mmCIF file of C-alpha atoms in Angstrom:
data_model
loop_
_atom_site.group_PDB
_atom_site.id
_atom_site.type_symbol
_atom_site.label_atom_id
_atom_site.label_comp_id
_atom_site.label_asym_id
_atom_site.label_seq_id
_atom_site.Cartn_x
_atom_site.Cartn_y
_atom_site.Cartn_z
ATOM 1 C CA MET A 1 -8.231 138.651 58.348
ATOM 2 C CA THR A 2 -9.991 139.370 61.667
ATOM 3 C CA ARG A 3 -10.784 136.515 64.045
ATOM 4 C CA THR A 4 -14.539 136.924 63.356
ATOM 5 C CA ARG A 5 -14.052 136.737 59.618
ATOM 6 C CA ALA A 6 -11.751 133.727 59.997
ATOM 7 C CA VAL A 7 -14.354 131.874 62.070
ATOM 8 C CA ALA A 8 -17.058 132.723 59.554
ATOM 9 C CA ALA A 9 -14.888 131.473 56.704
ATOM 10 C CA LEU A 10 -14.238 128.252 58.620
ATOM 11 C CA TRP A 11 -17.952 127.618 59.129
ATOM 12 C CA LEU A 12 -18.659 128.334 55.456
ATOM 13 C CA ALA A 13 -16.028 125.784 54.467
ATOM 14 C CA ILE A 14 -17.436 123.207 56.879
ATOM 15 C CA GLY A 15 -20.938 123.892 55.545
ATOM 16 C CA ALA A 16 -19.777 123.367 51.995
ATOM 17 C CA LEU A 17 -18.203 120.063 52.953
ATOM 18 C CA LEU A 18 -21.385 118.936 54.694
ATOM 19 C CA VAL A 19 -23.523 119.877 51.693
ATOM 20 C CA GLY A 20 -21.152 118.012 49.403
ATOM 21 C CA ALA A 21 -21.234 114.961 51.632
ATOM 22 C CA GLY A 22 -24.997 115.112 51.766
ATOM 23 C CA ALA A 23 -25.214 115.305 48.003
ATOM 24 C CA ALA A 24 -22.873 112.336 47.644
ATOM 25 C CA CYS A 25 -25.059 110.252 49.939
ATOM 26 C CA ALA A 26 -28.402 111.306 48.479
ATOM 27 C CA ASP A 27 -30.798 108.508 47.648
ATOM 28 C CA VAL A 28 -32.067 107.873 44.129
ATOM 29 C CA THR A 29 -35.719 106.884 44.147
ATOM 30 C CA VAL A 30 -36.891 104.230 41.716
ATOM 31 C CA GLY A 31 -40.628 103.857 41.278
ATOM 32 C CA VAL A 32 -42.056 100.348 41.062
ATOM 33 C CA ALA A 33 -45.523 99.961 39.551
ATOM 34 C CA VAL A 34 -47.019 96.460 39.760
ATOM 35 C CA PRO A 35 -50.439 94.915 40.401
ATOM 36 C CA ARG A 36 -50.551 94.151 44.129
ATOM 37 C CA THR A 37 -54.315 93.692 44.076
ATOM 38 C CA GLY A 38 -56.652 92.355 41.423
ATOM 39 C CA ALA A 39 -56.613 89.408 39.061
ATOM 40 C CA ILE A 40 -52.870 89.080 38.544
ATOM 41 C CA ALA A 41 -51.473 90.162 41.899
ATOM 42 C CA GLY A 42 -49.463 86.919 41.934
ATOM 43 C CA ILE A 43 -47.409 88.056 38.950
ATOM 44 C CA GLY A 44 -46.988 91.490 40.522
ATOM 45 C CA GLU A 45 -45.565 89.826 43.630
ATOM 46 C CA GLN A 46 -43.065 87.877 41.524
ATOM 47 C CA VAL A 47 -41.831 91.067 39.885
ATOM 48 C CA LEU A 48 -41.608 92.954 43.179
ATOM 49 C CA GLN A 49 -39.562 90.208 44.827
ATOM 50 C CA GLY A 50 -37.131 90.298 41.928
ATOM 51 C CA VAL A 51 -36.813 94.084 42.040
ATOM 52 C CA GLN A 52 -36.224 94.082 45.798
ATOM 53 C CA ALA A 53 -33.485 91.471 45.468
ATOM 54 C CA ALA A 54 -31.824 93.455 42.682
ATOM 55 C CA VAL A 55 -31.899 96.644 44.759
ATOM 56 C CA ARG A 56 -30.212 94.883 47.643
ATOM 57 C CA ASP A 57 -27.477 93.581 45.349
ATOM 58 C CA ALA A 58 -27.055 96.902 43.515
ATOM 59 C CA ASN A 59 -26.804 98.860 46.769
ATOM 60 C CA ALA A 60 -24.137 96.450 48.018
ATOM 61 C CA ARG A 61 -22.104 97.565 44.981
ATOM 62 C CA GLY A 62 -22.738 101.284 45.460
ATOM 63 C CA GLY A 63 -26.247 101.819 44.051
ATOM 64 C CA ILE A 64 -26.529 103.980 40.929
ATOM 65 C CA ALA A 65 -23.605 106.342 40.313
ATOM 66 C CA GLY A 66 -22.719 106.090 43.999
ATOM 67 C CA GLU A 67 -26.226 106.908 45.227
ATOM 68 C CA PRO A 68 -28.199 104.315 47.243
ATOM 69 C CA ILE A 69 -31.440 103.132 45.642
ATOM 70 C CA VAL A 70 -34.731 103.402 47.503
ATOM 71 C CA LEU A 71 -38.006 102.074 46.135
ATOM 72 C CA ASP A 72 -41.384 103.766 45.920
ATOM 73 C CA VAL A 73 -43.787 100.843 45.332
ATOM 74 C CA GLN A 74 -47.274 101.549 43.988
ATOM 75 C CA ASP A 75 -50.206 99.301 43.094
ATOM 76 C CA ASP A 76 -51.705 99.809 39.629
ATOM 77 C CA ALA A 77 -54.086 96.810 39.949
ATOM 78 C CA CYS A 78 -53.457 96.039 36.247
ATOM 79 C CA ASP A 79 -55.853 98.893 35.473
ATOM 80 C CA PRO A 80 -55.026 101.541 32.833
ATOM 81 C CA GLY A 81 -56.670 104.376 34.749
ATOM 82 C CA GLN A 82 -54.934 103.501 37.993
ATOM 83 C CA ALA A 83 -51.648 103.001 36.140
ATOM 84 C CA MET A 84 -51.897 106.508 34.694
ATOM 85 C CA ALA A 85 -52.627 107.892 38.165
ATOM 86 C CA VAL A 86 -49.551 106.103 39.529
ATOM 87 C CA ALA A 87 -47.413 107.497 36.699
ATOM 88 C CA GLU A 88 -48.661 111.021 37.338
ATOM 89 C CA ARG A 89 -47.943 110.598 41.053
ATOM 90 C CA PHE A 90 -44.372 109.523 40.304
ATOM 91 C CA VAL A 91 -43.824 112.471 37.970
ATOM 92 C CA ARG A 92 -45.203 114.978 40.502
ATOM 93 C CA ALA A 93 -42.889 113.510 43.149
ATOM 94 C CA GLY A 94 -39.862 113.886 40.874
ATOM 95 C CA VAL A 95 -39.430 110.148 40.299
ATOM 96 C CA ARG A 96 -37.889 109.729 36.853
ATOM 97 C CA LEU A 97 -36.751 106.085 36.967
ATOM 98 C CA VAL A 98 -39.511 103.457 36.980
ATOM 99 C CA ILE A 99 -39.735 99.668 36.895
ATOM 100 C CA GLY A 100 -43.157 98.688 35.564
ATOM 101 C CA HIS A 101 -45.787 98.216 34.575
ATOM 102 C CA VAL A 102 -46.792 94.541 34.261
ATOM 103 C CA CYS A 103 -50.026 94.452 32.237
ATOM 104 C CA SER A 104 -49.751 95.757 28.685
ATOM 105 C CA SER A 105 -52.840 97.942 29.075
ATOM 106 C CA ALA A 106 -51.329 99.554 32.179
ATOM 107 C CA SER A 107 -47.943 100.029 30.528
ATOM 108 C CA LEU A 108 -49.448 101.615 27.425
ATOM 109 C CA ALA A 109 -51.437 104.130 29.483
ATOM 110 C CA ALA A 110 -48.594 105.017 31.834
ATOM 111 C CA SER A 111 -45.831 105.151 29.226
ATOM 112 C CA ASP A 112 -47.282 108.273 27.624
ATOM 113 C CA VAL A 113 -46.995 110.075 30.975
ATOM 114 C CA TYR A 114 -43.399 108.934 31.495
ATOM 115 C CA ALA A 115 -42.361 109.778 27.943
ATOM 116 C CA ALA A 116 -43.779 113.297 28.225
ATOM 117 C CA ALA A 117 -41.851 113.813 31.476
ATOM 118 C CA GLY A 118 -38.615 112.329 30.143
ATOM 119 C CA ALA A 119 -38.788 109.515 32.698
ATOM 120 C CA VAL A 120 -37.286 106.080 32.032
ATOM 121 C CA MET A 121 -39.693 103.147 32.271
ATOM 122 C CA ILE A 122 -38.544 99.522 31.999
ATOM 123 C CA SER A 123 -41.337 96.949 31.904
ATOM 124 C CA PRO A 124 -40.492 93.489 33.216
ATOM 125 C CA ALA A 125 -43.506 91.802 31.650
ATOM 126 C CA SER A 126 -45.573 93.791 29.123
ATOM 127 C CA ASN A 127 -45.442 92.251 25.656
ATOM 128 C CA ALA A 128 -47.750 94.495 23.592
ATOM 129 C CA ALA A 129 -45.911 95.332 20.364
ATOM 130 C CA ARG A 130 -47.312 98.869 20.429
ATOM 131 C CA LEU A 131 -45.508 99.644 23.683
ATOM 132 C CA THR A 132 -42.172 99.960 21.897
ATOM 133 C CA ASP A 133 -43.301 100.296 18.284
ATOM 134 C CA ARG A 134 -44.180 103.939 19.001
ATOM 135 C CA GLY A 135 -40.453 104.629 19.377
ATOM 136 C CA LEU A 136 -40.684 106.512 22.676
ATOM 137 C CA PRO A 137 -36.993 107.039 23.579
ATOM 138 C CA THR A 138 -37.290 106.391 27.338
ATOM 139 C CA ILE A 139 -39.560 103.309 27.244
ATOM 140 C CA PHE A 140 -37.992 99.831 27.462
ATOM 141 C CA ARG A 141 -38.834 96.230 28.293
ATOM 142 C CA VAL A 142 -36.849 93.140 29.309
ATOM 143 C CA SER A 143 -39.581 90.667 28.319
ATOM 144 C CA GLY A 144 -40.563 89.448 24.845
ATOM 145 C CA ARG A 145 -43.083 90.815 22.348
ATOM 146 C CA GLU A 146 -46.576 89.522 21.649
ATOM 147 C CA ASP A 147 -45.921 89.095 17.923
ATOM 148 C CA ASP A 148 -42.961 86.813 18.674
ATOM 149 C CA GLN A 149 -45.081 84.813 21.088
ATOM 150 C CA GLY A 150 -47.915 84.583 18.571
ATOM 151 C CA ARG A 151 -45.583 83.254 15.870
ATOM 152 C CA LEU A 152 -44.248 80.550 18.199
ATOM 153 C CA SER A 153 -47.748 79.561 19.349
ATOM 154 C CA ALA A 154 -48.936 79.216 15.754
ATOM 155 C CA THR A 155 -45.892 77.142 14.808
ATOM 156 C CA ILE A 156 -46.484 74.772 17.726
ATOM 157 C CA LEU A 157 -50.182 74.424 16.898
ATOM 158 C CA ALA A 158 -49.411 73.690 13.247
ATOM 159 C CA GLU A 159 -46.609 71.225 13.946
ATOM 160 C CA ARG A 160 -48.147 69.315 16.831
ATOM 161 C CA PHE A 161 -51.870 69.542 16.166
ATOM 162 C CA ARG A 162 -52.269 69.833 12.397
ATOM 163 C CA ASP A 163 -55.177 67.390 12.178
ATOM 164 C CA LYS A 164 -56.935 68.584 15.348
ATOM 165 C CA LYS A 165 -59.870 70.936 15.780
ATOM 166 C CA ILE A 166 -58.519 74.081 17.425
ATOM 167 C CA ALA A 167 -60.323 76.813 19.347
ATOM 168 C CA ILE A 168 -58.673 80.178 19.965
ATOM 169 C CA LEU A 169 -60.158 82.069 22.912
ATOM 170 C CA TYR A 170 -59.390 85.534 24.235
ATOM 171 C CA ASP A 171 -60.767 88.141 26.608
ATOM 172 C CA ASP A 172 -61.039 91.920 26.291
ATOM 173 C CA THR A 173 -57.538 92.830 27.506
ATOM 174 C CA PRO A 174 -54.860 93.975 25.029
ATOM 175 C CA LEU A 175 -52.617 91.068 26.048
ATOM 176 C CA SER A 176 -55.245 88.449 25.389
ATOM 177 C CA ARG A 177 -56.802 89.924 22.260
ATOM 178 C CA ASN A 178 -53.494 90.718 20.581
ATOM 179 C CA LEU A 179 -51.969 87.317 21.372
ATOM 180 C CA ALA A 180 -55.041 85.526 20.040
ATOM 181 C CA GLU A 181 -55.123 87.626 16.868
ATOM 182 C CA SER A 182 -51.390 87.172 16.295
ATOM 183 C CA THR A 183 -51.650 83.414 16.817
ATOM 184 C CA LYS A 184 -54.640 83.164 14.485
ATOM 185 C CA ALA A 185 -52.997 85.256 11.756
ATOM 186 C CA ASN A 186 -49.784 83.247 11.877
ATOM 187 C CA LEU A 187 -51.641 79.922 11.991
ATOM 188 C CA ASN A 188 -53.727 80.894 8.974
ATOM 189 C CA LYS A 189 -50.593 82.040 7.153
ATOM 190 C CA ILE A 190 -49.106 78.575 7.679
ATOM 191 C CA GLY A 191 -52.208 77.154 6.011
ATOM 192 C CA GLN A 192 -54.225 75.881 8.972
ATOM 193 C CA ASN A 193 -57.567 77.293 10.084
ATOM 194 C CA GLU A 194 -59.005 77.253 13.576
ATOM 195 C CA THR A 195 -62.471 75.776 14.125
ATOM 196 C CA LEU A 196 -63.545 78.426 16.636
ATOM 197 C CA PHE A 197 -62.310 81.975 17.360
ATOM 198 C CA ALA A 198 -64.237 83.529 20.234
ATOM 199 C CA ALA A 199 -64.120 86.142 22.973
ATOM 200 C CA ILE A 200 -65.087 85.584 26.579
ATOM 201 C CA VAL A 201 -65.712 88.044 29.397
ATOM 202 C CA PRO A 202 -63.894 87.058 32.601
ATOM 203 C CA GLY A 203 -66.292 86.843 35.501
ATOM 204 C CA GLN A 204 -69.340 87.076 33.233
ATOM 205 C CA THR A 205 -69.058 84.269 30.687
ATOM 206 C CA ASP A 206 -70.954 81.111 31.669
ATOM 207 C CA ASP A 207 -68.074 78.639 31.966
ATOM 208 C CA VAL A 208 -70.351 75.607 31.839
ATOM 209 C CA ALA A 209 -72.009 76.853 28.647
ATOM 210 C CA LEU A 210 -68.615 77.615 27.115
ATOM 211 C CA ILE A 211 -67.332 74.127 27.918
ATOM 212 C CA LYS A 212 -70.440 72.572 26.354
ATOM 213 C CA ARG A 213 -69.928 74.740 23.270
ATOM 214 C CA LEU A 214 -66.338 73.538 22.923
ATOM 215 C CA GLN A 215 -67.389 69.932 23.393
ATOM 216 C CA GLY A 216 -70.228 70.294 20.915
ATOM 217 C CA ALA A 217 -67.865 71.652 18.285
ATOM 218 C CA GLY A 218 -65.536 68.704 18.799
ATOM 219 C CA ILE A 219 -62.666 70.965 19.900
ATOM 220 C CA GLU A 220 -59.531 68.977 20.689
ATOM 221 C CA VAL A 221 -57.095 71.847 21.378
ATOM 222 C CA VAL A 222 -57.991 75.052 23.240
ATOM 223 C CA TYR A 223 -55.627 78.012 22.993
ATOM 224 C CA TYR A 224 -56.390 80.744 25.514
ATOM 225 C CA GLY A 225 -54.602 84.081 25.342
ATOM 226 C CA GLY A 226 -55.536 85.386 28.788
ATOM 227 C CA HIS A 227 -54.414 85.291 32.402
ATOM 228 C CA TYR A 228 -54.176 82.498 34.942
ATOM 229 C CA GLN A 229 -57.352 83.145 36.929
ATOM 230 C CA GLU A 230 -59.771 82.573 34.077
ATOM 231 C CA MET A 231 -57.825 79.779 32.410
ATOM 232 C CA GLY A 232 -57.240 77.976 35.696
ATOM 233 C CA LYS A 233 -60.992 77.870 36.355
ATOM 234 C CA LEU A 234 -61.782 76.746 32.812
ATOM 235 C CA VAL A 235 -59.265 73.912 32.898
ATOM 236 C CA ARG A 236 -60.532 72.657 36.253
ATOM 237 C CA LYS A 237 -64.235 72.921 35.384
ATOM 238 C CA ALA A 238 -63.720 71.191 32.036
ATOM 239 C CA ALA A 239 -61.935 68.299 33.745
ATOM 240 C CA ASP A 240 -64.737 68.064 36.319
ATOM 241 C CA ALA A 241 -67.161 67.755 33.400
ATOM 242 C CA GLY A 242 -65.081 64.984 31.843
ATOM 243 C CA TYR A 243 -63.784 67.185 29.047
ATOM 244 C CA ARG A 244 -59.989 67.128 28.668
ATOM 245 C CA PRO A 245 -58.788 68.831 25.488
ATOM 246 C CA GLN A 246 -55.183 69.869 25.070
ATOM 247 C CA TRP A 247 -55.031 73.276 26.763
ATOM 248 C CA PHE A 248 -52.499 75.804 25.525
ATOM 249 C CA GLY A 249 -51.784 79.039 27.416
ATOM 250 C CA THR A 250 -49.416 81.981 27.288
ATOM 251 C CA SER A 251 -47.155 84.026 29.553
ATOM 252 C CA GLY A 252 -50.328 85.120 31.343
ATOM 253 C CA ILE A 253 -50.420 81.799 33.243
ATOM 254 C CA ALA A 254 -46.741 81.703 34.260
ATOM 255 C CA THR A 255 -47.412 81.683 37.999
ATOM 256 C CA LYS A 256 -48.001 78.977 40.606
ATOM 257 C CA GLU A 257 -51.517 80.335 41.133
ATOM 258 C CA PHE A 258 -52.518 78.755 37.809
ATOM 259 C CA GLY A 259 -51.510 75.317 39.085
ATOM 260 C CA ALA A 260 -53.406 75.911 42.321
ATOM 261 C CA LEU A 261 -56.575 76.962 40.477
ATOM 262 C CA ALA A 262 -56.516 74.195 37.874
ATOM 263 C CA GLY A 263 -55.395 71.509 40.338
ATOM 264 C CA ALA A 264 -54.460 68.126 38.929
ATOM 265 C CA ALA A 265 -56.027 69.144 35.604
ATOM 266 C CA SER A 266 -53.064 71.491 35.027
ATOM 267 C CA ASP A 267 -50.858 68.482 34.226
ATOM 268 C CA GLY A 268 -50.016 68.530 30.530
ATOM 269 C CA VAL A 269 -51.112 72.126 29.899
ATOM 270 C CA LEU A 270 -48.764 73.786 27.399
ATOM 271 C CA MET A 271 -47.604 77.380 27.701
ATOM 272 C CA THR A 272 -45.359 79.813 25.860
ATOM 273 C CA PHE A 273 -43.219 82.002 28.097
ATOM 274 C CA ASN A 274 -39.898 83.800 28.267
ATOM 275 C CA PRO A 275 -36.765 81.659 28.750
ATOM 276 C CA ASP A 276 -36.216 80.299 32.272
ATOM 277 C CA LEU A 277 -33.527 82.601 33.642
ATOM 278 C CA ARG A 278 -32.831 80.214 36.522
ATOM 279 C CA ARG A 279 -30.828 78.195 33.973
ATOM 280 C CA LYS A 280 -28.622 81.143 32.991
ATOM 281 C CA PRO A 281 -25.102 81.082 34.474
ATOM 282 C CA GLU A 282 -25.286 84.882 34.739
ATOM 283 C CA ALA A 283 -28.277 84.483 37.093
ATOM 284 C CA ALA A 284 -26.699 81.908 39.413
ATOM 285 C CA ALA A 285 -25.792 84.347 42.204
ATOM 286 C CA ALA A 286 -29.197 86.030 42.127
ATOM 287 C CA VAL A 287 -30.981 82.658 42.143
ATOM 288 C CA LYS A 288 -28.927 81.478 45.124
ATOM 289 C CA ALA A 289 -29.644 84.659 47.085
ATOM 290 C CA LEU A 290 -33.378 84.524 46.369
ATOM 291 C CA GLN A 291 -33.569 80.870 47.333
ATOM 292 C CA ALA A 292 -31.726 81.648 50.575
ATOM 293 C CA ASP A 293 -34.585 84.066 51.316
ATOM 294 C CA GLY A 294 -37.114 81.289 50.673
ATOM 295 C CA ILE A 295 -38.144 82.637 47.266
ATOM 296 C CA ASP A 296 -38.405 80.421 44.209
ATOM 297 C CA PRO A 297 -37.317 82.780 41.405
ATOM 298 C CA ALA A 298 -39.760 81.325 38.888
ATOM 299 C CA GLY A 299 -41.959 83.108 36.383
ATOM 300 C CA PHE A 300 -41.364 86.859 36.215
ATOM 301 C CA THR A 301 -39.191 87.126 39.348
ATOM 302 C CA LEU A 302 -35.872 87.341 37.542
ATOM 303 C CA TYR A 303 -37.383 89.610 34.889
ATOM 304 C CA GLY A 304 -38.134 92.079 37.691
ATOM 305 C CA TYR A 305 -34.542 91.629 38.803
ATOM 306 C CA ALA A 306 -33.288 92.220 35.243
ATOM 307 C CA ALA A 307 -35.264 95.442 34.846
ATOM 308 C CA LEU A 308 -33.734 97.013 37.951
ATOM 309 C CA GLN A 309 -30.330 95.569 37.101
ATOM 310 C CA ALA A 310 -30.426 97.171 33.632
ATOM 311 C CA LEU A 311 -31.327 100.535 35.148
ATOM 312 C CA ALA A 312 -28.443 100.360 37.640
ATOM 313 C CA GLU A 313 -25.908 99.124 35.079
ATOM 314 C CA ALA A 314 -26.787 101.905 32.637
ATOM 315 C CA GLY A 315 -26.591 104.554 35.364
ATOM 316 C CA ASN A 316 -23.219 103.286 36.510
ATOM 317 C CA PHE A 317 -21.900 103.182 32.949
ATOM 318 C CA ALA A 318 -23.085 106.761 32.399
ATOM 319 C CA LYS A 319 -21.983 107.770 35.927
ATOM 320 C CA SER A 320 -25.327 109.509 36.244
ATOM 321 C CA THR A 321 -28.841 109.158 37.625
ATOM 322 C CA ASP A 322 -30.170 111.496 34.945
ATOM 323 C CA PRO A 323 -32.934 109.687 33.011
ATOM 324 C CA LYS A 324 -31.842 111.063 29.637
ATOM 325 C CA ALA A 325 -28.274 109.812 30.149
ATOM 326 C CA ILE A 326 -29.548 106.427 31.344
ATOM 327 C CA ALA A 327 -31.929 106.061 28.376
ATOM 328 C CA GLU A 328 -29.196 106.935 25.879
ATOM 329 C CA THR A 329 -26.859 104.430 27.521
ATOM 330 C CA LEU A 330 -29.486 101.670 27.475
ATOM 331 C CA HIS A 331 -29.899 102.184 23.725
ATOM 332 C CA ALA A 332 -26.177 102.350 23.012
ATOM 333 C CA GLU A 333 -24.455 99.766 25.198
ATOM 334 C CA ARG A 334 -24.593 96.080 26.115
ATOM 335 C CA PHE A 335 -24.758 94.784 29.680
ATOM 336 C CA THR A 336 -24.230 91.491 31.455
ATOM 337 C CA LEU A 337 -27.515 90.905 33.256
ATOM 338 C CA VAL A 338 -29.328 87.841 34.565
ATOM 339 C CA LEU A 339 -30.687 87.724 30.995
ATOM 340 C CA GLY A 340 -27.157 87.190 29.649
ATOM 341 C CA ASN A 341 -25.135 89.716 27.659
ATOM 342 C CA VAL A 342 -27.811 91.928 26.120
ATOM 343 C CA GLY A 343 -28.626 95.368 24.796
ATOM 344 C CA PHE A 344 -31.738 97.287 23.771
ATOM 345 C CA ASP A 345 -32.628 98.189 20.202
ATOM 346 C CA GLN A 346 -33.796 101.616 19.111
ATOM 347 C CA LYS A 347 -37.399 100.725 19.914
ATOM 348 C CA GLY A 348 -36.475 99.761 23.474
ATOM 349 C CA ASP A 349 -36.850 95.993 23.031
ATOM 350 C CA VAL A 350 -34.267 93.795 24.705
ATOM 351 C CA THR A 351 -32.056 91.740 22.402
ATOM 352 C CA ALA A 352 -32.429 88.549 24.490
ATOM 353 C CA PRO A 353 -34.128 85.466 22.955
ATOM 354 C CA GLY A 354 -37.918 85.529 22.874
ATOM 355 C CA TYR A 355 -40.175 82.653 23.868
ATOM 356 C CA VAL A 356 -39.989 78.917 24.481
ATOM 357 C CA LEU A 357 -42.531 76.143 25.099
ATOM 358 C CA TYR A 358 -43.293 74.878 28.605
ATOM 359 C CA VAL A 359 -45.490 72.125 30.044
ATOM 360 C CA TRP A 360 -47.153 72.020 33.464
ATOM 361 C CA ARG A 361 -46.476 69.015 35.722
ATOM 362 C CA ASP A 362 -47.337 68.646 39.413
ATOM 363 C CA GLY A 363 -48.155 72.316 39.877
ATOM 364 C CA VAL A 364 -44.998 73.725 38.241
ATOM 365 C CA PHE A 365 -43.928 74.417 34.666
ATOM 366 C CA THR A 366 -40.787 73.169 32.947
ATOM 367 C CA TYR A 367 -39.415 73.188 29.399
ATOM 368 C CA ALA A 368 -41.419 70.939 27.085
ATOM 369 C CA ASN A 369 -39.744 68.381 24.822
#
C-alpha cells in the first residue's frame, strides 16, 4: 500500500469512528404538548414540571437506549385545533415520541395525527374513554378513564346524599359533558334521580342567575364536571350570596388555582381524582427531588413524570428509540414507575388503580374519609 493510500485509509477509519461516536451520542427528542396558556395552564405547568424532572432523572441513567433526551415543549392551549397543529409540527420535525396532551378534546384531535404517523403518544391527564377505545396501537395514557370516574362519583352521591336534591352541571367540553353524562347514567342505574341536569357556558353563563336557579330548586348538592376556573368562581360567588350547598368536583379542579379562586369557600368541596402518587413508595425519590427544587408534586405533576418514565423504561427494555418497538413493549411488559408496578392493556390504558375521593381543606386537597 502506498503512503498516500495508507493515509487515506487512516482518515476513513477515523471518520467512521467519529460518525459512530456521533450516532451513539445523538439526542432523542421527546415532544411535550401541554396547555401553557388558557383556562387550565395551571394543570399544564404541573405536567411540565413532572416531565422535566423525569427527563433529568432518566438522563442521569443514560436516557433512552443510551441516547440523551431533549424536550420540545409546545403549547396547545387546551384547544383541539391548536393541538392538531402541534401534532403536525412534531410529525414534520421527525418527533415520534410525545408526552401529551392534557385536555381530552386536544388529545382526541392530536392522537389521529400521531397514530397515522406511527408516533407514540402518552397522555398524563386525558380521561375520555374514546381516546383509547378506538384501539390505536401507539396511543396510551397514565391517568384514569372518565367512565371509571363517573361510576365512583355516582356511588358517592348515592351513598352519601341519597335523600338530597342533586344538580349535575357540565360545560361544552368533552371532559365535562362525558363526566356529567357518565355520573348521571350511573346514578340513575343505582336508582336515584338528579333534580337538575344542565349545561353552562363558561364565560357566558350568568353566574348570579345560575346560583339563584339552584337555590330556587332547593339544590343541596352540586356536581360540576368541568375545570377549576369556572367551578372556583361558582363556589366563591355562591358563598358570597349565602348559598353553601355541598359542591362536588372532578379531576378538572385538582390544582391549587381552584383553592385560590374559591377562597375559604373551597373548604369541604369534594373531588374525585387519581390516587395521590406522593404516597407511593416507588415515587419517594422523585418526590424528594421535586421538593428539593421547591416544587410540590401535587395534582398531575407525578403523572407527567410517570408518562416520561414509561416512555424511557419501554425504550430501555426494547433497547431502541423506535416508536413501534416502544409501543409494542408498552403493551407487552410491566414497569416499576412512580405509579407502582404497572402495565398497559391492549387499548393503551394503564393498569394502575383508578380514582379516589378527596376533600379540600385550607387551599389543598387530601383523601376524604
